[in-house]
CSV table of C-alpha atoms and ligand atoms in Angstrom, one decimal:
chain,number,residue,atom,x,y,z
L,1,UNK,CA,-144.0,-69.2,59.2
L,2,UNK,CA,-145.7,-67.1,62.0
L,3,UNK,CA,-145.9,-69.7,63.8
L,4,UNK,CA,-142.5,-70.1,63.8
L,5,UNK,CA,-141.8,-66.4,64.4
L,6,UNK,CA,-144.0,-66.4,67.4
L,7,UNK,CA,-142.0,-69.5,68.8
L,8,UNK,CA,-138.8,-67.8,67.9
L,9,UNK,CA,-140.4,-64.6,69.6
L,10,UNK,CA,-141.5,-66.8,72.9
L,11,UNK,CA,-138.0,-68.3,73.3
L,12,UNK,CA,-135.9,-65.0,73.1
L,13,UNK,CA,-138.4,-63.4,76.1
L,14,UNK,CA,-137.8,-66.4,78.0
L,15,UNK,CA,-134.1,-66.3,77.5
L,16,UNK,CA,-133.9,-62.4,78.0
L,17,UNK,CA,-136.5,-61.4,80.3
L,18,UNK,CA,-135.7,-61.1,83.8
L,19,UNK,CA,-138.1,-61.4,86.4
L,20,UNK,CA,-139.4,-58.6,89.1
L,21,UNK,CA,-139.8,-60.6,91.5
L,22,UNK,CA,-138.2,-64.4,92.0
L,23,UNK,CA,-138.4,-67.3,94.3
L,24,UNK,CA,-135.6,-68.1,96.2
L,25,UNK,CA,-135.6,-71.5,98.3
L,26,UNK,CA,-134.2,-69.2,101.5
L,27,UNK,CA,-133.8,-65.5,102.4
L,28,UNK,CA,-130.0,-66.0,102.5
L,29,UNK,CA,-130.6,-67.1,98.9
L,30,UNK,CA,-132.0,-64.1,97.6
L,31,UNK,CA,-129.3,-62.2,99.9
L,32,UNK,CA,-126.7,-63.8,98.6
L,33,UNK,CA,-127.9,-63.4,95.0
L,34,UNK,CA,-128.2,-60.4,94.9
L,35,UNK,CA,-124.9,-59.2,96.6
L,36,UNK,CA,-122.9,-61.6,94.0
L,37,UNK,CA,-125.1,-59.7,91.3
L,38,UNK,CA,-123.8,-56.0,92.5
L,39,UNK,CA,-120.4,-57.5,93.1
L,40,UNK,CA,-120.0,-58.7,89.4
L,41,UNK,CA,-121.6,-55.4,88.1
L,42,UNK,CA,-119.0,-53.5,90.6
L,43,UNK,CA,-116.3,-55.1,89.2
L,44,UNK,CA,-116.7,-54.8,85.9
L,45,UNK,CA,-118.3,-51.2,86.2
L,46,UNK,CA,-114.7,-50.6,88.3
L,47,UNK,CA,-112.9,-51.7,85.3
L,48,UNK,CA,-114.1,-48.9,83.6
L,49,UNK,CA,-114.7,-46.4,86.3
L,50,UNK,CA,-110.4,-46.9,86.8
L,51,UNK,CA,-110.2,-45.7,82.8
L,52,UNK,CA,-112.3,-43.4,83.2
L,53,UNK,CA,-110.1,-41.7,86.0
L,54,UNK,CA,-107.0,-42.6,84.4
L,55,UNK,CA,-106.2,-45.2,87.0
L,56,UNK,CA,-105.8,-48.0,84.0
L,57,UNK,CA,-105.0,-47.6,80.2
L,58,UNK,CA,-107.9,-47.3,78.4
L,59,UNK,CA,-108.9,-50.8,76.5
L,60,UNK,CA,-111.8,-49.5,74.4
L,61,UNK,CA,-112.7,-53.5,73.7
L,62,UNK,CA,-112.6,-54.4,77.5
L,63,UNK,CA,-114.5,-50.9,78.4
L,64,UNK,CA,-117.7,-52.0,76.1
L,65,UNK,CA,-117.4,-55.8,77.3
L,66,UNK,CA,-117.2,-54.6,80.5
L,67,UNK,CA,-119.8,-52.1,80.3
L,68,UNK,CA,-122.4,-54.5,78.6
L,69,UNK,CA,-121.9,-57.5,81.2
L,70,UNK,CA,-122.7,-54.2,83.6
L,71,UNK,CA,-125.3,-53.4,82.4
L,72,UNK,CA,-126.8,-57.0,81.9
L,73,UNK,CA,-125.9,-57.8,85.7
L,74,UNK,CA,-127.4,-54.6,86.8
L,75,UNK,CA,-131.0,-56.4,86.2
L,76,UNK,CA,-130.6,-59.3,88.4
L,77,UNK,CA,-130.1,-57.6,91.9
L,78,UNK,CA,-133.7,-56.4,92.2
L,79,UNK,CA,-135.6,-59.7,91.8
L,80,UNK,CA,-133.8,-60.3,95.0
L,81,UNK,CA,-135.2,-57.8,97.3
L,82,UNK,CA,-138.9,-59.8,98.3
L,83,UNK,CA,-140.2,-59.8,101.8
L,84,UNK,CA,-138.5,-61.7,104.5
L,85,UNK,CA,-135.4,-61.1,102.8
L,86,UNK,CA,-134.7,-58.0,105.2
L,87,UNK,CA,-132.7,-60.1,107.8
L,88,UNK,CA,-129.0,-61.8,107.6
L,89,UNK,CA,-126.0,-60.9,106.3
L,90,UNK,CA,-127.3,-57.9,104.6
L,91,UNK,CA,-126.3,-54.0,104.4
L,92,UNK,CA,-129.8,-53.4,103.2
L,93,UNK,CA,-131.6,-50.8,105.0
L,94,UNK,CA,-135.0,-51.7,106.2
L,95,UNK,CA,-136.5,-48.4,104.3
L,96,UNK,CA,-136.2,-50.1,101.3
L,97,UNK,CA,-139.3,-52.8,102.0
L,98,UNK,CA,-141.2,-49.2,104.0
L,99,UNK,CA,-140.8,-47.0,100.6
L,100,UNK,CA,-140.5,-49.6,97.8
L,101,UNK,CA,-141.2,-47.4,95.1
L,102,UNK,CA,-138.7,-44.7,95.7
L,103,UNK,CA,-135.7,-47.2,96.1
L,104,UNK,CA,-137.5,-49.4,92.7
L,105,UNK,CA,-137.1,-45.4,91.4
L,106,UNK,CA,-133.4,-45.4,91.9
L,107,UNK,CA,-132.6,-48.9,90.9
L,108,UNK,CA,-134.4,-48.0,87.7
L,109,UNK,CA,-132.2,-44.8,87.4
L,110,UNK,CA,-129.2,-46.7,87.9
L,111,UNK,CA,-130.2,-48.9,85.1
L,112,UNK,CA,-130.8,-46.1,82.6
L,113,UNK,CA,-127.6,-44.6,83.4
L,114,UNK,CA,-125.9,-47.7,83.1
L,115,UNK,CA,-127.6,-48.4,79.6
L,116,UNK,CA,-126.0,-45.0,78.4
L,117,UNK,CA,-122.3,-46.5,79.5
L,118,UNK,CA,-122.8,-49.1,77.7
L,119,UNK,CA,-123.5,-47.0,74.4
L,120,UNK,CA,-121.3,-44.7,75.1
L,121,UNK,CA,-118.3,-47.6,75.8
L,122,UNK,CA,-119.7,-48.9,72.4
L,123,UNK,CA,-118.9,-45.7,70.6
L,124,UNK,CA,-115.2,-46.3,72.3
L,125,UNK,CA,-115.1,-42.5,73.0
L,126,UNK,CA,-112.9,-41.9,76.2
L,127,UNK,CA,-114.8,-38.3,76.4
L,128,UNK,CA,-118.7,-39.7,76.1
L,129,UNK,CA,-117.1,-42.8,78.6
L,130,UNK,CA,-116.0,-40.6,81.6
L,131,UNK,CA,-119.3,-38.7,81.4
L,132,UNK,CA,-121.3,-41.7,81.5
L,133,UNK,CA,-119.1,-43.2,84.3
L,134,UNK,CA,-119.4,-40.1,86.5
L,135,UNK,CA,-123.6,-40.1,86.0
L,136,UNK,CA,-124.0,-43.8,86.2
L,137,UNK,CA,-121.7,-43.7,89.7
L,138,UNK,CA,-124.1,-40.7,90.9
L,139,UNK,CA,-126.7,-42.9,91.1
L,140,UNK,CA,-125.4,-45.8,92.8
L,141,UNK,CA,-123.9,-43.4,95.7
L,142,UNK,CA,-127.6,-41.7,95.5
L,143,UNK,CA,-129.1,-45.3,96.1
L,144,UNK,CA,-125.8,-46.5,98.6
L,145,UNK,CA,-127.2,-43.1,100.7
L,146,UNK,CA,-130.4,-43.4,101.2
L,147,UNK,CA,-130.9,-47.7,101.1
L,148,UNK,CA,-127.2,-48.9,102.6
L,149,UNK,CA,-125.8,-49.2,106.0
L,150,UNK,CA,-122.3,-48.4,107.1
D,201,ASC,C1,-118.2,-48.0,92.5
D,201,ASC,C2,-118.8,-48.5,93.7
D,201,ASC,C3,-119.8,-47.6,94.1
D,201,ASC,C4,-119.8,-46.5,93.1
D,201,ASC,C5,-119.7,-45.2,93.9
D,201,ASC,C6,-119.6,-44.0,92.9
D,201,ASC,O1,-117.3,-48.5,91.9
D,201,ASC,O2,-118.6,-49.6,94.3
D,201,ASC,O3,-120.6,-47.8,95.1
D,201,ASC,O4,-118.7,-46.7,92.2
D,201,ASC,O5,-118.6,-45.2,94.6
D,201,ASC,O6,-119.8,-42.9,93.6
C-alpha cells in the first residue's frame, strides 16, 4: 500500500512539476516557447482582464477556466529564459541574464498574483475578480518595464 502511494506520489510530481530550467534543442526553441507560453497566458488572462473592465459580459464559468489555464501557463515561460537564449527574435532585455534574481523576483510575483485570480475567479465574485485583475496586471507592466523592449 505505501508503495503504491509513493508511486502514485512520484507520478503526480512528474506530471505537475515544471522545471526551472529546461533544455531546448535551439535558442529560438526556448524563444519561441516561451513567447507562445505568455501569449496563451495573455489571452486568456485578457479574457478576463475585458470583464473585469466591462469590455465583455461577465461569464463567471469562462473567468475561472480562463483564470486557471492562466495561471497554469504562467509556469512555463521561465524555464525558457537559460543562457544563449538572449539573441533572436526576442523583446527580452539583456538585464534579465545581468540581474537574474530580481527579474526571477517579479516572475515569481506575477505568479502569486495570478494564483489569487484564479481563487478569486473560483469564488465567481465580479468584485474580488476586478481587484485581482488590476494587481495581477501591476505586475506584469512592473516586469514589461524593467525586462521588455519597445
Ligand atoms: C495584458 C497584457 C499586459 C498586461 C498589462 C497590464 O493583458 O498584455 O502586458 O495586461 O497591460 O498593465
Amino acid at each position: 500500500m505505501k508503495k503504491i502511494a509513493s508511486f502514485v506520489l512520484a507520478a503526480c510530481a512528474v506530471a505537475f512539476a515544471v522545471p526551472a530550467a529546461a533544455q531546448f534543442a535551439k535558442p529560438e526553441d526556448a524563444v519561441k516557447y516561451r513567447k507562445n507560453a505568455l501569449f496563451v497566458m495573455q489571452q486568456n488572462f485578457g479574457r478576463i482582464a475585458a470583464m473585469a473592465a466591462g469590455k465583455a459580459s461577465f461569464d463567471a464559468k469562462v473567468a475561472a477556466d480562463s483564470a486557471a489555464i492562466a495561471e497554469f501557463v504562467g509556469k512555463l515561460p521561465w524555464a525558457a529564459f537559460g543562457e544563449g537564449t538572449d539573441k533572436g527574435d526576442t523583446r527580452a532585455k539583456p538585464e534579465i541574464w545581468k540581474e537574474p534574481a530580481k527579474f526571477k523576483e517579479y516572475a515569481d510575483k506575477m505568479q502569486a498574483e495570478m494564483s489569487k485570480l484564479a481563487a478569486a475567479a473560483k469564488t465567481g465574485s465580479l468584485d474580488s475578480i476586478k481587484t485581482a485583475v488590476s494587481a495581477t496586471g501591476g505586475t506584469c507592466k512592473t516586469c514589461h518595464d524593467a525586462y521588455r523592449k519597445e
